[in-house]
Amino acid sequence: VQLEESGGGLVQAGGSLRLSCVASVASGNIFSIPTMGWYRQTPGRERELVATITSNSRTNYADSVKGRFTISKDNAKNTGFLQMNNLKPEDTAVYFCHADIRHSPNYEYEYWGKGTQVTVSS
């Protein structure tokens, strides 16, 4: 399974970006995706949770992004989104997509994307 992120870039403070994450498989099957999420990391710091969403649309956000970021998912297209509004310089980081993917009802594995850079200038 490959998780491919897109949508990162350079934006001024107060601006918006929308990240996308598409889960695709060269062989095998994606039975379901119970959870998708976004994490971010800056140099010298541990990767931190930004937001997660379950297959029944239950969401969870880091306190630092509540009210500014919105996570969503298109189950039919195995795609997740992160809408980021009112961006701040401290949001600058590499953003990683994460997904728990079931290949069958009894086999689940976690995957990470390679990351997309988000840079917010002041």
GROMACS .gro file of N, CA and C in nm:
model
  366
    1VAL      N    1   0.085  -0.119   0.000
    1VAL     CA    2   0.000   0.000   0.000
    1VAL      C    3   0.088   0.123   0.000
    2GLN      N    4   0.050   0.221  -0.076
    2GLN     CA    5   0.123   0.347  -0.080
    2GLN      C    6   0.028   0.459  -0.039
    3LEU      N    7   0.077   0.545   0.050
    3LEU     CA    8   0.005   0.666   0.087
    3LEU      C    9   0.077   0.783   0.022
    4GLU      N   10   0.007   0.853  -0.064
    4GLU     CA   11   0.069   0.963  -0.138
    4GLU      C   12   0.005   1.094  -0.096
    5GLU      N   13   0.087   1.182  -0.035
    5GLU     CA   14   0.038   1.313   0.008
    5GLU      C   15   0.060   1.416  -0.101
    6SER      N   16  -0.024   1.517  -0.101
    6SER     CA   17  -0.008   1.631  -0.190
    6SER      C   18  -0.072   1.752  -0.125
    7GLY      N   19  -0.038   1.870  -0.178
    7GLY     CA   20  -0.102   1.992  -0.131
    7GLY      C   21  -0.017   2.080  -0.043
    8GLY      N   22   0.101   2.034  -0.006
    8GLY     CA   23   0.188   2.119   0.074
    8GLY      C   24   0.243   2.235  -0.007
    9GLY      N   25   0.310   2.327   0.062
    9GLY     CA   26   0.368   2.440  -0.007
    9GLY      C   27   0.400   2.554   0.086
   10LEU      N   28   0.424   2.669   0.027
   10LEU     CA   29   0.457   2.791   0.102
   10LEU      C   30   0.337   2.884   0.101
   11VAL      N   31   0.301   2.934   0.219
   11VAL     CA   32   0.186   3.022   0.232
   11VAL      C   33   0.216   3.127   0.337
   12GLN      N   34   0.156   3.242   0.325
   12GLN     CA   35   0.173   3.346   0.426
   12GLN      C   36   0.085   3.317   0.547
   13ALA      N   37   0.124   3.370   0.658
   13ALA     CA   38   0.043   3.355   0.779
   13ALA      C   39  -0.098   3.407   0.754
   14GLY      N   40  -0.195   3.331   0.804
   14GLY     CA   41  -0.334   3.364   0.780
   14GLY      C   42  -0.393   3.297   0.658
   15GLY      N   43  -0.308   3.236   0.578
   15GLY     CA   44  -0.354   3.170   0.457
   15GLY      C   45  -0.403   3.028   0.482
   16SER      N   46  -0.434   2.959   0.373
   16SER     CA   47  -0.491   2.824   0.381
   16SER      C   48  -0.420   2.730   0.286
   17LEU      N   49  -0.420   2.604   0.323
   17LEU     CA   50  -0.374   2.495   0.237
   17LEU      C   51  -0.465   2.375   0.261
   18ARG      N   52  -0.474   2.291   0.160
   18ARG     CA   53  -0.551   2.167   0.173
   18ARG      C   54  -0.462   2.050   0.134
   19LEU      N   55  -0.437   1.964   0.229
   19LEU     CA   56  -0.357   1.845   0.204
   19LEU      C   57  -0.448   1.729   0.166
   20SER      N   58  -0.396   1.643   0.077
   20SER     CA   59  -0.468   1.522   0.038
   20SER      C   60  -0.378   1.402   0.059
   21CYS      N   61  -0.440   1.288   0.085
   21CYS     CA   62  -0.367   1.163   0.103
   21CYS      C   63  -0.447   1.052   0.036
   22VAL      N   64  -0.389   0.991  -0.064
   22VAL     CA   65  -0.455   0.883  -0.137
   22VAL      C   66  -0.388   0.751  -0.104
   23ALA      N   67  -0.467   0.655  -0.062
   23ALA     CA   68  -0.416   0.521  -0.035
   23ALA      C   69  -0.439   0.434  -0.158
   24SER      N   70  -0.332   0.376  -0.209
   24SER     CA   71  -0.344   0.291  -0.327
   24SER      C   72  -0.263   0.164  -0.304
   25VAL      N   73  -0.301   0.060  -0.377
   25VAL     CA   74  -0.233  -0.068  -0.360
   25VAL      C   75  -0.201  -0.125  -0.496
   26ALA      N   76  -0.076  -0.168  -0.513
   26ALA     CA   77  -0.033  -0.227  -0.640
   26ALA      C   78  -0.086  -0.369  -0.654
   27SER      N   79  -0.092  -0.438  -0.542
   27SER     CA   80  -0.147  -0.573  -0.542
   27SER      C   81  -0.217  -0.594  -0.410
   28GLY      N   82  -0.300  -0.692  -0.405
   28GLY     CA   83  -0.376  -0.714  -0.282
   28GLY      C   84  -0.502  -0.631  -0.280
   29ASN      N   85  -0.547  -0.599  -0.160
   29ASN     CA   86  -0.679  -0.539  -0.146
   29ASN      C   87  -0.683  -0.443  -0.029
   30ILE      N   88  -0.757  -0.337  -0.044
   30ILE     CA   89  -0.791  -0.253   0.070
   30ILE      C   90  -0.934  -0.287   0.108
   31PHE      N   91  -0.948  -0.360   0.217
   31PHE     CA   92  -1.081  -0.401   0.262
   31PHE      C   93  -1.152  -0.283   0.326
   32SER      N   94  -1.080  -0.212   0.413
   32SER     CA   95  -1.134  -0.091   0.476
   32SER      C   96  -1.021  -0.011   0.538
   33ILE      N   97  -1.049   0.112   0.571
   33ILE     CA   98  -0.951   0.199   0.638
   33ILE      C   99  -1.015   0.249   0.767
   34PRO      N  100  -0.993   0.182   0.878
   34PRO     CA  101  -1.059   0.223   1.002
   34PRO      C  102  -1.022   0.363   1.049
   35THR      N  103  -0.896   0.401   1.028
   35THR     CA  104  -0.851   0.531   1.075
   35THR      C  105  -0.751   0.591   0.978
   36MET      N  106  -0.766   0.720   0.949
   36MET     CA  107  -0.664   0.796   0.878
   36MET      C  108  -0.629   0.916   0.963
   37GLY      N  109  -0.507   0.962   0.947
   37GLY     CA  110  -0.466   1.075   1.029
   37GLY      C  111  -0.352   1.153   0.968
   38TRP      N  112  -0.326   1.268   1.026
   38TRP     CA  113  -0.216   1.354   0.986
   38TRP      C  114  -0.129   1.382   1.108
   39TYR      N  115   0.000   1.373   1.088
   39TYR     CA  116   0.099   1.405   1.190
   39TYR      C  117   0.197   1.504   1.128
   40ARG      N  118   0.271   1.573   1.213
   40ARG     CA  119   0.371   1.666   1.161
   40ARG      C  120   0.497   1.659   1.246
   41GLN      N  121   0.606   1.700   1.181
   41GLN     CA  122   0.736   1.692   1.247
   41GLN      C  123   0.825   1.804   1.200
   42THR      N  124   0.896   1.864   1.295
   42THR     CA  125   0.996   1.965   1.266
   42THR      C  126   1.133   1.912   1.309
   43PRO      N  127   1.240   1.963   1.254
   43PRO     CA  128   1.374   1.912   1.287
   43PRO      C  129   1.401   1.914   1.437
   44GLY      N  130   1.450   1.802   1.487
   44GLY     CA  131   1.486   1.793   1.628
   44GLY      C  132   1.372   1.763   1.721
   45ARG      N  133   1.251   1.749   1.666
   45ARG     CA  134   1.136   1.723   1.751
   45ARG      C  135   1.069   1.593   1.709
   46GLU      N  136   0.994   1.535   1.801
   46GLU     CA  137   0.922   1.412   1.770
   46GLU      C  138   0.800   1.443   1.682
   47ARG      N  139   0.761   1.342   1.607
   47ARG     CA  140   0.641   1.355   1.526
   47ARG      C  141   0.520   1.368   1.619
   48GLU      N  142   0.432   1.462   1.586
   48GLU     CA  143   0.317   1.486   1.673
   48GLU      C  144   0.186   1.472   1.596
   49LEU      N  145   0.084   1.433   1.670
   49LEU     CA  146  -0.049   1.418   1.612
   49LEU      C  147  -0.106   1.554   1.576
   50VAL      N  148  -0.167   1.561   1.458
   50VAL     CA  149  -0.242   1.680   1.417
   50VAL      C  150  -0.391   1.651   1.425
   51ALA      N  151  -0.434   1.546   1.357
   51ALA     CA  152  -0.576   1.511   1.354
   51ALA      C  153  -0.593   1.369   1.305
   52THR      N  154  -0.700   1.305   1.352
   52THR     CA  155  -0.736   1.172   1.302
   52THR      C  156  -0.885   1.166   1.275
   53ILE      N  157  -0.923   1.071   1.189
   53ILE     CA  158  -1.064   1.050   1.158
   53ILE      C  159  -1.087   0.901   1.138
   54THR      N  160  -1.198   0.852   1.192
   54THR     CA  161  -1.231   0.711   1.178
   54THR      C  162  -1.325   0.692   1.058
   55SER      N  163  -1.351   0.567   1.027
   55SER     CA  164  -1.436   0.536   0.913
   55SER      C  165  -1.579   0.583   0.933
   56ASN      N  166  -1.619   0.600   1.060
   56ASN     CA  167  -1.753   0.654   1.086
   56ASN      C  168  -1.749   0.803   1.120
   57SER      N  169  -1.637   0.868   1.077
   57SER     CA  170  -1.623   1.014   1.083
   57SER      C  171  -1.603   1.072   1.222
   58ARG      N  172  -1.560   0.992   1.316
   58ARG     CA  173  -1.525   1.048   1.446
   58ARG      C  174  -1.387   1.112   1.434
   59THR      N  175  -1.375   1.235   1.479
   59THR     CA  176  -1.251   1.310   1.462
   59THR      C  177  -1.184   1.343   1.595
   60ASN      N  178  -1.054   1.366   1.586
   60ASN     CA  179  -0.976   1.406   1.702
   60ASN      C  180  -0.870   1.504   1.654
   61TYR      N  181  -0.851   1.613   1.730
   61TYR     CA  182  -0.758   1.717   1.690
   61TYR      C  183  -0.661   1.751   1.802
   62ALA      N  184  -0.541   1.788   1.765
   62ALA     CA  185  -0.450   1.848   1.862
   62ALA      C  186  -0.507   1.983   1.904
   63ASP      N  187  -0.485   2.019   2.030
   63ASP     CA  188  -0.538   2.146   2.080
   63ASP      C  189  -0.489   2.264   1.997
   64SER      N  190  -0.368   2.255   1.946
   64SER     CA  191  -0.307   2.367   1.875
   64SER      C  192  -0.373   2.397   1.741
   65VAL      N  193  -0.451   2.302   1.688
   65VAL     CA  194  -0.512   2.323   1.557
   65VAL      C  195  -0.664   2.326   1.562
   66LYS      N  196  -0.722   2.302   1.679
   66LYS     CA  197  -0.868   2.303   1.689
   66LYS      C  198  -0.925   2.438   1.646
   67GLY      N  199  -1.030   2.431   1.565
   67GLY     CA  200  -1.093   2.553   1.515
   67GLY      C  201  -1.028   2.609   1.390
   68ARG      N  202  -0.912   2.557   1.353
   68ARG     CA  203  -0.843   2.606   1.233
   68ARG      C  204  -0.830   2.496   1.127
   69PHE      N  205  -0.810   2.373   1.170
   69PHE     CA  206  -0.791   2.261   1.077
   69PHE      C  207  -0.916   2.172   1.078
   70THR      N  208  -0.946   2.114   0.963
   70THR     CA  209  -1.057   2.020   0.952
   70THR      C  210  -1.011   1.897   0.876
   71ILE      N  211  -1.028   1.781   0.936
   71ILE     CA  212  -0.994   1.655   0.870
   71ILE      C  213  -1.121   1.592   0.815
   72SER      N  214  -1.107   1.531   0.698
   72SER     CA  215  -1.222   1.464   0.636
   72SER      C  216  -1.171   1.345   0.556
   73LYS      N  217  -1.263   1.262   0.512
   73LYS     CA  218  -1.223   1.140   0.440
   73LYS      C  219  -1.331   1.102   0.340
   74ASP      N  220  -1.287   1.057   0.224
   74ASP     CA  221  -1.376   1.001   0.123
   74ASP      C  222  -1.352   0.851   0.123
   75ASN      N  223  -1.439   0.778   0.190
   75ASN     CA  224  -1.418   0.633   0.204
   75ASN      C  225  -1.418   0.562   0.070
   76ALA      N  226  -1.502   0.607  -0.022
   76ALA     CA  227  -1.513   0.540  -0.152
   76ALA      C  228  -1.385   0.553  -0.234
   77LYS      N  229  -1.311   0.663  -0.211
   77LYS     CA  230  -1.189   0.688  -0.288
   77LYS      C  231  -1.063   0.664  -0.206
   78ASN      N  232  -1.077   0.612  -0.085
   78ASN     CA  233  -0.961   0.585   0.001
   78ASN      C  234  -0.871   0.708   0.013
   79THR      N  235  -0.934   0.821   0.030
   79THR     CA  236  -0.862   0.948   0.032
   79THR      C  237  -0.896   1.027   0.157
   80GLY      N  238  -0.795   1.086   0.216
   80GLY     CA  239  -0.814   1.173   0.331
   80GLY      C  240  -0.770   1.314   0.299
   81PHE      N  241  -0.826   1.409   0.373
   81PHE     CA  242  -0.798   1.550   0.349
   81PHE      C  243  -0.771   1.621   0.482
   82LEU      N  244  -0.691   1.725   0.474
   82LEU     CA  245  -0.671   1.812   0.590
   82LEU      C  246  -0.680   1.956   0.539
   83GLN      N  247  -0.790   2.022   0.572
   83GLN     CA  248  -0.806   2.162   0.537
   83GLN      C  249  -0.745   2.246   0.648
   84MET      N  250  -0.649   2.329   0.614
   84MET     CA  251  -0.578   2.409   0.713
   84MET      C  252  -0.603   2.557   0.684
   85ASN      N  253  -0.672   2.622   0.778
   85ASN     CA  254  -0.703   2.764   0.764
   85ASN      C  255  -0.631   2.845   0.872
   86ASN      N  256  -0.621   2.974   0.848
   86ASN     CA  257  -0.556   3.063   0.944
   86ASN      C  258  -0.421   3.006   0.988
   87LEU      N  259  -0.341   2.971   0.893
   87LEU     CA  260  -0.212   2.910   0.923
   87LEU      C  261  -0.119   3.007   0.994
   88LYS      N  262  -0.038   2.951   1.083
   88LYS     CA  263   0.057   3.027   1.162
   88LYS      C  264   0.199   2.978   1.134
   89PRO      N  265   0.298   3.062   1.155
   89PRO     CA  266   0.437   3.017   1.132
   89PRO      C  267   0.471   2.890   1.210
   90GLU      N  268   0.412   2.872   1.327
   90GLU     CA  269   0.441   2.753   1.407
   90GLU      C  270   0.378   2.627   1.349
   91ASP      N  271   0.297   2.640   1.245
   91ASP     CA  272   0.244   2.522   1.176
   91ASP      C  273   0.345   2.468   1.074
   92THR      N  274   0.453   2.541   1.052
   92THR     CA  275   0.554   2.496   0.958
   92THR      C  276   0.612   2.361   1.001
   93ALA      N  277   0.607   2.264   0.913
   93ALA     CA  278   0.653   2.128   0.944
   93ALA      C  279   0.639   2.041   0.820
   94VAL      N  280   0.692   1.921   0.830
   94VAL     CA  281   0.661   1.818   0.731
   94VAL      C  282   0.537   1.743   0.783
   95TYR      N  283   0.437   1.735   0.701
   95TYR     CA  284   0.312   1.670   0.739
   95TYR      C  285   0.306   1.530   0.677
   96PHE      N  286   0.277   1.433   0.762
   96PHE     CA  287   0.275   1.293   0.721
   96PHE      C  288   0.132   1.238   0.731
   97CYS      N  289   0.093   1.164   0.631
   97CYS     CA  290  -0.033   1.092   0.634
   97CYS      C  291  -0.010   0.955   0.698
   98HIS      N  292  -0.104   0.912   0.779
   98HIS     CA  293  -0.099   0.781   0.843
   98HIS      C  294  -0.233   0.713   0.824
   99ALA      N  295  -0.230   0.581   0.804
   99ALA     CA  296  -0.355   0.508   0.790
   99ALA      C  297  -0.342   0.366   0.847
  100ASP      N  298  -0.443   0.324   0.919
  100ASP     CA  299  -0.459   0.184   0.956
  100ASP      C  300  -0.546   0.121   0.849
  101ILE      N  301  -0.492   0.023   0.780
  101ILE     CA  302  -0.562  -0.035   0.665
  101ILE      C  303  -0.586  -0.184   0.689
  102ARG      N  304  -0.708  -0.224   0.668
  102ARG     CA  305  -0.743  -0.366   0.675
  102ARG      C  306  -0.741  -0.424   0.534
  103HIS      N  307  -0.661  -0.531   0.517
  103HIS     CA  308  -0.656  -0.602   0.389
  103HIS      C  309  -0.758  -0.715   0.385
  104SER      N  310  -0.806  -0.751   0.503
  104SER     CA  311  -0.912  -0.849   0.518
  104SER      C  312  -0.977  -0.819   0.653
  105PRO      N  313  -1.089  -0.882   0.685
  105PRO     CA  314  -1.151  -0.853   0.816
  105PRO      C  315  -1.060  -0.878   0.935
  106ASN      N  316  -0.960  -0.965   0.918
  106ASN     CA  317  -0.876  -1.003   1.032
  106ASN      C  318  -0.730  -0.960   1.019
  107TYR      N  319  -0.696  -0.883   0.917
  107TYR     CA  320  -0.557  -0.842   0.898
  107TYR      C  321  -0.550  -0.693   0.876
  108GLU      N  322  -0.485  -0.626   0.971
  108GLU     CA  323  -0.473  -0.480   0.967
  108GLU      C  324  -0.328  -0.441   0.984
  109TYR      N  325  -0.288  -0.337   0.912
  109TYR     CA  326  -0.150  -0.291   0.918
  109TYR      C  327  -0.150  -0.140   0.910
  110GLU      N  328  -0.046  -0.077   0.967
  110GLU     CA  329  -0.039   0.068   0.960
  110GLU      C  330   0.062   0.112   0.855
  111TYR      N  331   0.032   0.224   0.791
  111TYR     CA  332   0.117   0.277   0.685
  111TYR      C  333   0.140   0.426   0.706
  112TRP      N  334   0.255   0.473   0.655
  112TRP     CA  335   0.290   0.615   0.659
  112TRP      C  336   0.324   0.662   0.519
  113GLY      N  337   0.286   0.787   0.489
  113GLY     CA  338   0.332   0.849   0.368
  113GLY      C  339   0.472   0.905   0.386
  114LYS      N  340   0.527   0.961   0.277
  114LYS     CA  341   0.664   1.013   0.282
  114LYS      C  342   0.670   1.155   0.334
  115GLY      N  343   0.555   1.221   0.341
  115GLY     CA  344   0.551   1.356   0.395
  115GLY      C  345   0.545   1.464   0.289
  116THR      N  346   0.485   1.576   0.326
  116THR     CA  347   0.479   1.693   0.240
  116THR      C  348   0.511   1.816   0.324
  117GLN      N  349   0.593   1.904   0.271
  117GLN     CA  350   0.640   2.020   0.346
  117GLN      C  351   0.535   2.130   0.343
  118VAL      N  352   0.506   2.184   0.460
  118VAL     CA  353   0.421   2.302   0.474
  118VAL      C  354   0.506   2.411   0.540
  119THR      N  355   0.516   2.524   0.473
  119THR     CA  356   0.594   2.635   0.527
  119THR      C  357   0.504   2.759   0.533
  120VAL      N  358   0.495   2.818   0.651
  120VAL     CA  359   0.413   2.937   0.672
  120VAL      C  360   0.505   3.053   0.706
  121SER      N  361   0.503   3.154   0.622
  121SER     CA  362   0.589   3.271   0.645
  121SER      C  363   0.514   3.377   0.725
  122SER      N  364   0.589   3.451   0.803
  122SER     CA  365   0.526   3.554   0.887
  122SER      C  366   0.519   3.688   0.816
   0.00000   0.00000   0.00000
